[in-house]
Tab-separated table of N, CA and C in Angstrom:
chain	number	residue	atom	x	y	z
A	22	UNK	N	-13.601	-8.328	-11.208
A	22	UNK	CA	-12.610	-7.471	-11.812
A	22	UNK	C	-11.479	-7.273	-10.815
A	23	UNK	N	-10.264	-7.375	-11.299
A	23	UNK	CA	-9.081	-7.243	-10.452
A	23	UNK	C	-8.043	-6.383	-11.157
A	24	UNK	N	-7.488	-5.431	-10.400
A	24	UNK	CA	-6.380	-4.614	-10.880
A	24	UNK	C	-5.198	-4.885	-9.965
A	25	UNK	N	-4.043	-5.155	-10.540
A	25	UNK	CA	-2.821	-5.383	-9.777
A	25	UNK	C	-1.849	-4.255	-10.115
A	26	UNK	N	-1.282	-3.638	-9.059
A	26	UNK	CA	-0.427	-2.469	-9.258
A	26	UNK	C	0.957	-2.718	-8.667
A	27	UNK	N	1.974	-2.629	-9.506
A	27	UNK	CA	3.375	-2.655	-9.091
A	27	UNK	C	4.059	-1.526	-9.849
A	28	UNK	N	3.957	-0.325	-9.300
A	28	UNK	CA	4.464	0.866	-9.985
A	28	UNK	C	5.706	1.394	-9.275
A	29	UNK	N	6.608	1.945	-10.042
A	29	UNK	CA	7.836	2.524	-9.493
A	29	UNK	C	7.920	4.004	-9.840
A	30	UNK	N	8.591	4.732	-8.968
A	30	UNK	CA	8.869	6.154	-9.165
A	30	UNK	C	7.618	7.025	-9.182
A	31	UNK	N	6.516	6.522	-8.579
A	31	UNK	CA	5.284	7.293	-8.474
A	31	UNK	C	4.517	6.806	-7.248
A	32	UNK	N	3.855	7.719	-6.581
A	32	UNK	CA	3.074	7.379	-5.393
A	32	UNK	C	1.740	6.750	-5.784
A	33	UNK	N	1.297	5.793	-4.986
A	33	UNK	CA	-0.036	5.226	-5.192
A	33	UNK	C	-1.110	6.296	-5.044
A	34	UNK	N	-0.820	7.333	-4.269
A	34	UNK	CA	-1.793	8.415	-4.093
A	34	UNK	C	-2.046	9.159	-5.407
A	35	UNK	N	-1.137	9.076	-6.331
A	35	UNK	CA	-1.364	9.659	-7.653
A	35	UNK	C	-2.082	8.682	-8.586
A	36	UNK	N	-1.911	7.400	-8.354
A	36	UNK	CA	-2.484	6.387	-9.239
A	36	UNK	C	-3.916	5.989	-8.891
A	37	UNK	N	-4.250	5.939	-7.607
A	37	UNK	CA	-5.559	5.414	-7.205
A	37	UNK	C	-6.747	6.158	-7.820
A	38	UNK	N	-6.733	7.488	-7.903
A	38	UNK	CA	-7.881	8.145	-8.550
A	38	UNK	C	-8.053	7.730	-10.014
A	39	UNK	N	-6.959	7.563	-10.735
A	39	UNK	CA	-7.043	7.126	-12.131
A	39	UNK	C	-7.530	5.683	-12.217
A	40	UNK	N	-7.042	4.835	-11.327
A	40	UNK	CA	-7.470	3.428	-11.307
A	40	UNK	C	-8.965	3.341	-11.049
A	41	UNK	N	-9.449	4.148	-10.120
A	41	UNK	CA	-10.880	4.151	-9.782
A	41	UNK	C	-11.734	4.417	-11.022
A	42	UNK	N	-11.253	5.261	-11.919
A	42	UNK	CA	-12.006	5.596	-13.133
A	42	UNK	C	-12.145	4.406	-14.081
A	43	UNK	N	-11.234	3.445	-14.006
A	43	UNK	CA	-11.277	2.270	-14.880
A	43	UNK	C	-12.236	1.198	-14.379
A	44	UNK	N	-12.561	1.241	-13.099
A	44	UNK	CA	-13.248	0.128	-12.457
A	44	UNK	C	-14.733	0.074	-12.778
A	45	UNK	N	-15.245	-1.145	-12.764
A	45	UNK	CA	-16.678	-1.368	-12.907
A	45	UNK	C	-17.321	-1.091	-11.545
A	46	UNK	N	-18.550	-1.517	-11.368
A	46	UNK	CA	-19.282	-1.257	-10.126
A	46	UNK	C	-18.646	-1.930	-8.914
A	47	UNK	N	-17.974	-3.045	-9.132
A	47	UNK	CA	-17.348	-3.765	-8.029
A	47	UNK	C	-16.019	-4.341	-8.517
A	48	UNK	N	-14.961	-4.068	-7.764
A	48	UNK	CA	-13.643	-4.540	-8.188
A	48	UNK	C	-12.686	-4.570	-7.006
A	49	UNK	N	-11.622	-5.318	-7.170
A	49	UNK	CA	-10.564	-5.385	-6.173
A	49	UNK	C	-9.269	-4.874	-6.783
A	50	UNK	N	-8.447	-4.291	-5.919
A	50	UNK	CA	-7.132	-3.798	-6.316
A	50	UNK	C	-6.116	-4.379	-5.347
A	51	UNK	N	-5.096	-5.009	-5.863
A	51	UNK	CA	-3.956	-5.436	-5.064
A	51	UNK	C	-2.807	-4.528	-5.482
A	52	UNK	N	-2.317	-3.736	-4.532
A	52	UNK	CA	-1.278	-2.758	-4.860
A	52	UNK	C	-0.064	-2.952	-3.966
A	53	UNK	N	1.090	-2.798	-4.549
A	53	UNK	CA	2.348	-2.879	-3.818
A	53	UNK	C	2.688	-1.486	-3.294
A	54	UNK	N	2.736	-1.358	-1.968
A	54	UNK	CA	3.152	-0.101	-1.343
A	54	UNK	C	4.665	-0.142	-1.240
A	55	UNK	N	5.310	0.765	-1.937
A	55	UNK	CA	6.771	0.843	-1.946
A	55	UNK	C	7.180	2.091	-1.165
A	56	UNK	N	7.611	1.911	0.090
A	56	UNK	CA	7.950	3.078	0.913
A	56	UNK	C	8.948	4.026	0.263
A	57	UNK	N	9.859	3.506	-0.537
A	57	UNK	CA	10.864	4.360	-1.166
A	57	UNK	C	10.243	5.360	-2.143
A	58	UNK	N	9.006	5.106	-2.593
A	58	UNK	CA	8.333	6.034	-3.505
A	58	UNK	C	7.191	6.782	-2.829
A	59	UNK	N	6.951	6.507	-1.556
A	59	UNK	CA	5.912	7.199	-0.791
A	59	UNK	C	6.521	8.151	0.238
A	60	UNK	N	7.717	7.847	0.698
A	60	UNK	CA	8.371	8.640	1.755
A	60	UNK	C	9.018	9.896	1.178
A	61	UNK	N	9.320	10.822	2.070
A	61	UNK	CA	10.056	12.017	1.670
A	61	UNK	C	11.510	11.679	1.410
A	62	UNK	N	12.167	12.494	0.617
A	62	UNK	CA	13.576	12.234	0.266
A	62	UNK	C	14.468	12.129	1.497
A	63	UNK	N	14.167	12.916	2.519
A	63	UNK	CA	14.985	12.903	3.734
A	63	UNK	C	14.785	11.637	4.563
A	64	UNK	N	13.798	10.819	4.209
A	64	UNK	CA	13.517	9.579	4.945
A	64	UNK	C	14.081	8.344	4.247
A	65	UNK	N	14.685	8.549	3.115
A	65	UNK	CA	15.196	7.437	2.315
A	65	UNK	C	16.701	7.340	2.505
A	66	UNK	N	17.150	6.142	2.870
A	66	UNK	CA	18.568	5.930	3.138
A	66	UNK	C	19.389	5.689	1.890
A	67	UNK	N	20.625	5.328	2.142
A	67	UNK	CA	21.587	5.038	1.077
A	67	UNK	C	21.029	3.968	0.140
A	68	UNK	N	21.196	4.196	-1.136
A	68	UNK	CA	20.734	3.227	-2.125
A	68	UNK	C	19.227	3.195	-2.298
A	69	UNK	N	18.520	4.188	-1.732
A	69	UNK	CA	17.069	4.237	-1.871
A	69	UNK	C	16.322	3.294	-0.959
A	70	UNK	N	16.976	2.829	0.114
A	70	UNK	CA	16.369	1.857	1.018
A	70	UNK	C	15.770	2.563	2.233
A	71	UNK	N	14.527	2.219	2.547
A	71	UNK	CA	13.845	2.735	3.731
A	71	UNK	C	13.862	1.635	4.785
A	72	UNK	N	14.529	1.895	5.908
A	72	UNK	CA	14.643	0.885	6.965
A	72	UNK	C	13.854	1.232	8.223
A	73	UNK	N	13.433	2.470	8.346
A	73	UNK	CA	12.795	2.973	9.559
A	73	UNK	C	11.346	2.487	9.663
A	74	UNK	N	11.057	1.737	10.721
A	74	UNK	CA	9.709	1.208	10.943
A	74	UNK	C	8.671	2.328	11.008
A	75	UNK	N	9.031	3.455	11.615
A	75	UNK	CA	8.089	4.573	11.719
A	75	UNK	C	7.723	5.119	10.338
A	76	UNK	N	8.688	5.148	9.443
A	76	UNK	CA	8.414	5.598	8.075
A	76	UNK	C	7.511	4.581	7.381
A	77	UNK	N	7.787	3.301	7.566
A	77	UNK	CA	6.925	2.264	6.989
A	77	UNK	C	5.488	2.451	7.474
A	78	UNK	N	5.334	2.615	8.783
A	78	UNK	CA	3.989	2.774	9.343
A	78	UNK	C	3.298	4.009	8.765
A	79	UNK	N	4.006	5.114	8.719
A	79	UNK	CA	3.401	6.353	8.229
A	79	UNK	C	2.959	6.230	6.774
A	80	UNK	N	3.820	5.672	5.913
A	80	UNK	CA	3.440	5.599	4.496
A	80	UNK	C	2.295	4.610	4.272
A	81	UNK	N	2.267	3.517	5.014
A	81	UNK	CA	1.143	2.579	4.897
A	81	UNK	C	-0.148	3.275	5.307
A	82	UNK	N	-0.113	3.976	6.438
A	82	UNK	CA	-1.304	4.703	6.898
A	82	UNK	C	-1.744	5.755	5.885
A	83	UNK	N	-0.794	6.489	5.336
A	83	UNK	CA	-1.141	7.531	4.364
A	83	UNK	C	-1.793	6.940	3.117
A	84	UNK	N	-1.250	5.849	2.617
A	84	UNK	CA	-1.846	5.203	1.442
A	84	UNK	C	-3.234	4.668	1.789
A	85	UNK	N	-3.363	3.995	2.933
A	85	UNK	CA	-4.657	3.439	3.342
A	85	UNK	C	-5.689	4.544	3.557
A	86	UNK	N	-5.301	5.616	4.223
A	86	UNK	CA	-6.223	6.735	4.453
A	86	UNK	C	-6.657	7.364	3.132
A	87	UNK	N	-5.704	7.561	2.231
A	87	UNK	CA	-6.035	8.151	0.934
A	87	UNK	C	-6.966	7.227	0.150
A	88	UNK	N	-6.686	5.927	0.192
A	88	UNK	CA	-7.540	4.967	-0.507
A	88	UNK	C	-8.971	5.051	0.020
A	89	UNK	N	-9.119	5.114	1.337
A	89	UNK	CA	-10.453	5.216	1.937
A	89	UNK	C	-11.139	6.518	1.521
A	90	UNK	N	-10.401	7.614	1.515
A	90	UNK	CA	-10.957	8.906	1.090
A	90	UNK	C	-11.367	8.885	-0.381
A	91	UNK	N	-10.725	8.038	-1.162
A	91	UNK	CA	-10.992	7.934	-2.596
A	91	UNK	C	-12.149	6.977	-2.886
A	92	UNK	N	-12.655	6.293	-1.861
A	92	UNK	CA	-13.806	5.421	-2.033
A	92	UNK	C	-13.527	3.938	-1.962
A	93	UNK	N	-12.299	3.561	-1.630
A	93	UNK	CA	-11.943	2.152	-1.497
A	93	UNK	C	-12.118	1.692	-0.054
A	94	UNK	N	-12.402	0.412	0.106
A	94	UNK	CA	-12.406	-0.219	1.422
A	94	UNK	C	-11.094	-0.987	1.569
A	95	UNK	N	-10.535	-0.983	2.777
A	95	UNK	CA	-9.317	-1.747	3.041
A	95	UNK	C	-9.742	-3.175	3.372
A	96	UNK	N	-9.367	-4.111	2.521
A	96	UNK	CA	-9.768	-5.501	2.709
A	96	UNK	C	-8.635	-6.378	3.224
A	97	UNK	N	-7.393	-5.903	3.148
A	97	UNK	CA	-6.277	-6.701	3.631
A	97	UNK	C	-4.958	-5.968	3.512
A	98	UNK	N	-3.983	-6.467	4.243
A	98	UNK	CA	-2.636	-5.897	4.247
A	98	UNK	C	-1.660	-6.994	4.642
A	99	UNK	N	-0.545	-7.086	3.931
A	99	UNK	CA	0.492	-8.048	4.288
A	99	UNK	C	1.843	-7.535	3.800
A	100	UNK	N	2.878	-8.172	4.275
A	100	UNK	CA	4.227	-7.835	3.819
A	100	UNK	C	4.500	-8.602	2.530
A	101	UNK	N	5.173	-7.963	1.600
A	101	UNK	CA	5.550	-8.653	0.371
A	101	UNK	C	6.668	-9.647	0.684
A	102	UNK	N	6.569	-10.875	0.188
A	102	UNK	CA	7.631	-11.851	0.438
A	102	UNK	C	8.891	-11.569	-0.383
A	103	UNK	N	8.797	-10.652	-1.324
A	103	UNK	CA	9.929	-10.332	-2.198
A	103	UNK	C	10.513	-8.989	-1.789
A	104	UNK	N	11.832	-8.956	-1.615
A	104	UNK	CA	12.522	-7.709	-1.286
A	104	UNK	C	13.379	-7.286	-2.462
A	105	UNK	N	13.722	-6.000	-2.444
A	105	UNK	CA	14.593	-5.473	-3.492
A	105	UNK	C	15.978	-6.097	-3.427
A	106	UNK	N	16.752	-5.857	-4.465
A	106	UNK	CA	18.115	-6.379	-4.535
A	106	UNK	C	19.006	-5.738	-3.480
A	107	UNK	N	20.143	-6.327	-3.250
A	107	UNK	CA	21.149	-5.868	-2.295
A	107	UNK	C	20.561	-5.822	-0.891
A	108	UNK	N	20.456	-4.637	-0.293
A	108	UNK	CA	19.932	-4.526	1.071
A	108	UNK	C	18.438	-4.798	1.123
A	109	UNK	N	17.743	-4.580	0.039
A	109	UNK	CA	16.347	-4.954	-0.082
A	109	UNK	C	15.339	-4.101	0.651
A	110	UNK	N	14.592	-3.310	-0.091
A	110	UNK	CA	13.486	-2.567	0.491
A	110	UNK	C	12.390	-3.523	0.918
A	111	UNK	N	11.813	-3.260	2.068
A	111	UNK	CA	10.630	-3.977	2.521
A	111	UNK	C	9.438	-3.281	1.882
A	112	UNK	N	8.583	-4.067	1.239
A	112	UNK	CA	7.401	-3.522	0.590
A	112	UNK	C	6.173	-4.253	1.104
A	113	UNK	N	5.011	-3.663	0.880
A	113	UNK	CA	3.780	-4.158	1.478
A	113	UNK	C	2.691	-4.270	0.417
A	114	UNK	N	1.857	-5.287	0.558
A	114	UNK	CA	0.724	-5.477	-0.344
A	114	UNK	C	-0.555	-5.055	0.370
A	115	UNK	N	-1.318	-4.186	-0.272
A	115	UNK	CA	-2.604	-3.768	0.279
A	115	UNK	C	-3.700	-4.235	-0.675
A	116	UNK	N	-4.751	-4.796	-0.096
A	116	UNK	CA	-5.908	-5.254	-0.863
A	116	UNK	C	-7.010	-4.227	-0.650
A	117	UNK	N	-7.440	-3.630	-1.736
A	117	UNK	CA	-8.495	-2.623	-1.693
A	117	UNK	C	-9.713	-3.150	-2.431
A	118	UNK	N	-10.883	-2.800	-1.936
A	118	UNK	CA	-12.122	-3.177	-2.620
A	118	UNK	C	-12.881	-1.909	-2.967
A	119	UNK	N	-13.434	-1.892	-4.160
A	119	UNK	CA	-14.264	-0.774	-4.595
A	119	UNK	C	-15.624	-1.333	-4.980
A	120	UNK	N	-16.671	-0.789	-4.427
A	120	UNK	CA	-18.015	-1.239	-4.762
A	120	UNK	C	-18.905	-1.267	-3.550
A	121	UNK	N	-20.101	-1.779	-3.751
A	121	UNK	CA	-21.108	-1.740	-2.698
A	121	UNK	C	-20.981	-2.869	-1.685
A	122	UNK	N	-20.391	-3.983	-2.056
A	122	UNK	CA	-20.238	-5.081	-1.099
A	122	UNK	C	-19.222	-4.684	-0.037
A	123	UNK	N	-19.549	-4.949	1.211
A	123	UNK	CA	-18.642	-4.587	2.305
A	123	UNK	C	-17.542	-5.631	2.426
A	124	UNK	N	-16.315	-5.230	2.130
A	124	UNK	CA	-15.150	-6.110	2.229
A	124	UNK	C	-14.202	-5.647	3.330
A	125	UNK	N	-14.636	-4.715	4.151
A	125	UNK	CA	-13.725	-4.091	5.110
A	125	UNK	C	-13.705	-4.804	6.459
A	126	UNK	N	-13.842	-6.123	6.452
A	126	UNK	CA	-13.885	-6.868	7.704
A	126	UNK	C	-12.526	-6.953	8.394
A	127	UNK	N	-11.467	-6.575	7.708
A	127	UNK	CA	-10.135	-6.630	8.299
A	127	UNK	C	-10.008	-5.577	9.399
A	128	UNK	N	-9.410	-5.966	10.510
A	128	UNK	CA	-9.078	-5.006	11.574
A	128	UNK	C	-7.759	-4.372	11.158
A	129	UNK	N	-7.843	-3.228	10.491
A	129	UNK	CA	-6.665	-2.614	9.892
A	129	UNK	C	-5.584	-2.328	10.923
A	130	UNK	N	-5.950	-1.786	12.069
A	130	UNK	CA	-4.947	-1.438	13.085
A	130	UNK	C	-4.187	-2.672	13.558
A	131	UNK	N	-4.914	-3.741	13.853
A	131	UNK	CA	-4.267	-4.979	14.306
A	131	UNK	C	-3.403	-5.564	13.193
A	132	UNK	N	-3.916	-5.523	11.974
A	132	UNK	CA	-3.168	-6.077	10.842
A	132	UNK	C	-1.900	-5.271	10.584
A	133	UNK	N	-1.996	-3.943	10.689
A	133	UNK	CA	-0.838	-3.078	10.483
A	133	UNK	C	0.262	-3.392	11.491
A	134	UNK	N	-0.098	-3.502	12.757
A	134	UNK	CA	0.894	-3.806	13.802
A	134	UNK	C	1.532	-5.167	13.541
A	135	UNK	N	0.723	-6.157	13.182
A	135	UNK	CA	1.257	-7.491	12.898
A	135	UNK	C	2.224	-7.457	11.714
A	136	UNK	N	1.849	-6.758	10.666
A	136	UNK	CA	2.709	-6.654	9.481
A	136	UNK	C	4.023	-5.962	9.830
A	137	UNK	N	3.947	-4.868	10.574
A	137	UNK	CA	5.163	-4.143	10.953
A	137	UNK	C	6.054	-4.978	11.870
A	138	UNK	N	5.441	-5.747	12.758
A	138	UNK	CA	6.218	-6.606	13.662
A	138	UNK	C	6.970	-7.701	12.911
A	139	UNK	N	6.486	-8.067	11.737
A	139	UNK	CA	7.116	-9.137	10.960
A	139	UNK	C	7.915	-8.619	9.764
A	140	UNK	N	8.106	-7.317	9.707
A	140	UNK	CA	8.861	-6.770	8.574
A	140	UNK	C	10.327	-6.592	8.919
C-alpha cells in the first residue's frame, strides 16, 4: 500500500494523523514537504518563497519528528527535483513507513545534512 501526498496550503502535521487512519497494517507514504506551508509567516519571503537553509532544516525536522510521534518510521529523505515557478521554492520528499517491518535503516541526521547541502 502506498500513499503519495502533494498538498498545498496545509501542513503535513495536520494531514498525517488522517492518513494514518486510512492505512492497512503496513504501508508507505511519500510526502512532499513544502516549507512555504510549514514555516511561520515571518519566515516566508517575497512571493511565498523560503530561501533560508535554517528554516528548511527546522521544518524538515518538525515534520519528521511529528511523523515519528504519530507512529511512522523515517525511511528516506531527498530533495525534490522540481521547483516552483519563478524563483522556485525548494521542496523535499520524505518517505515514511507505517507498520511492523523496520524500514528505519536510513541515518536521518546524515541524510538531512546531505539533502540540505545539495538544496
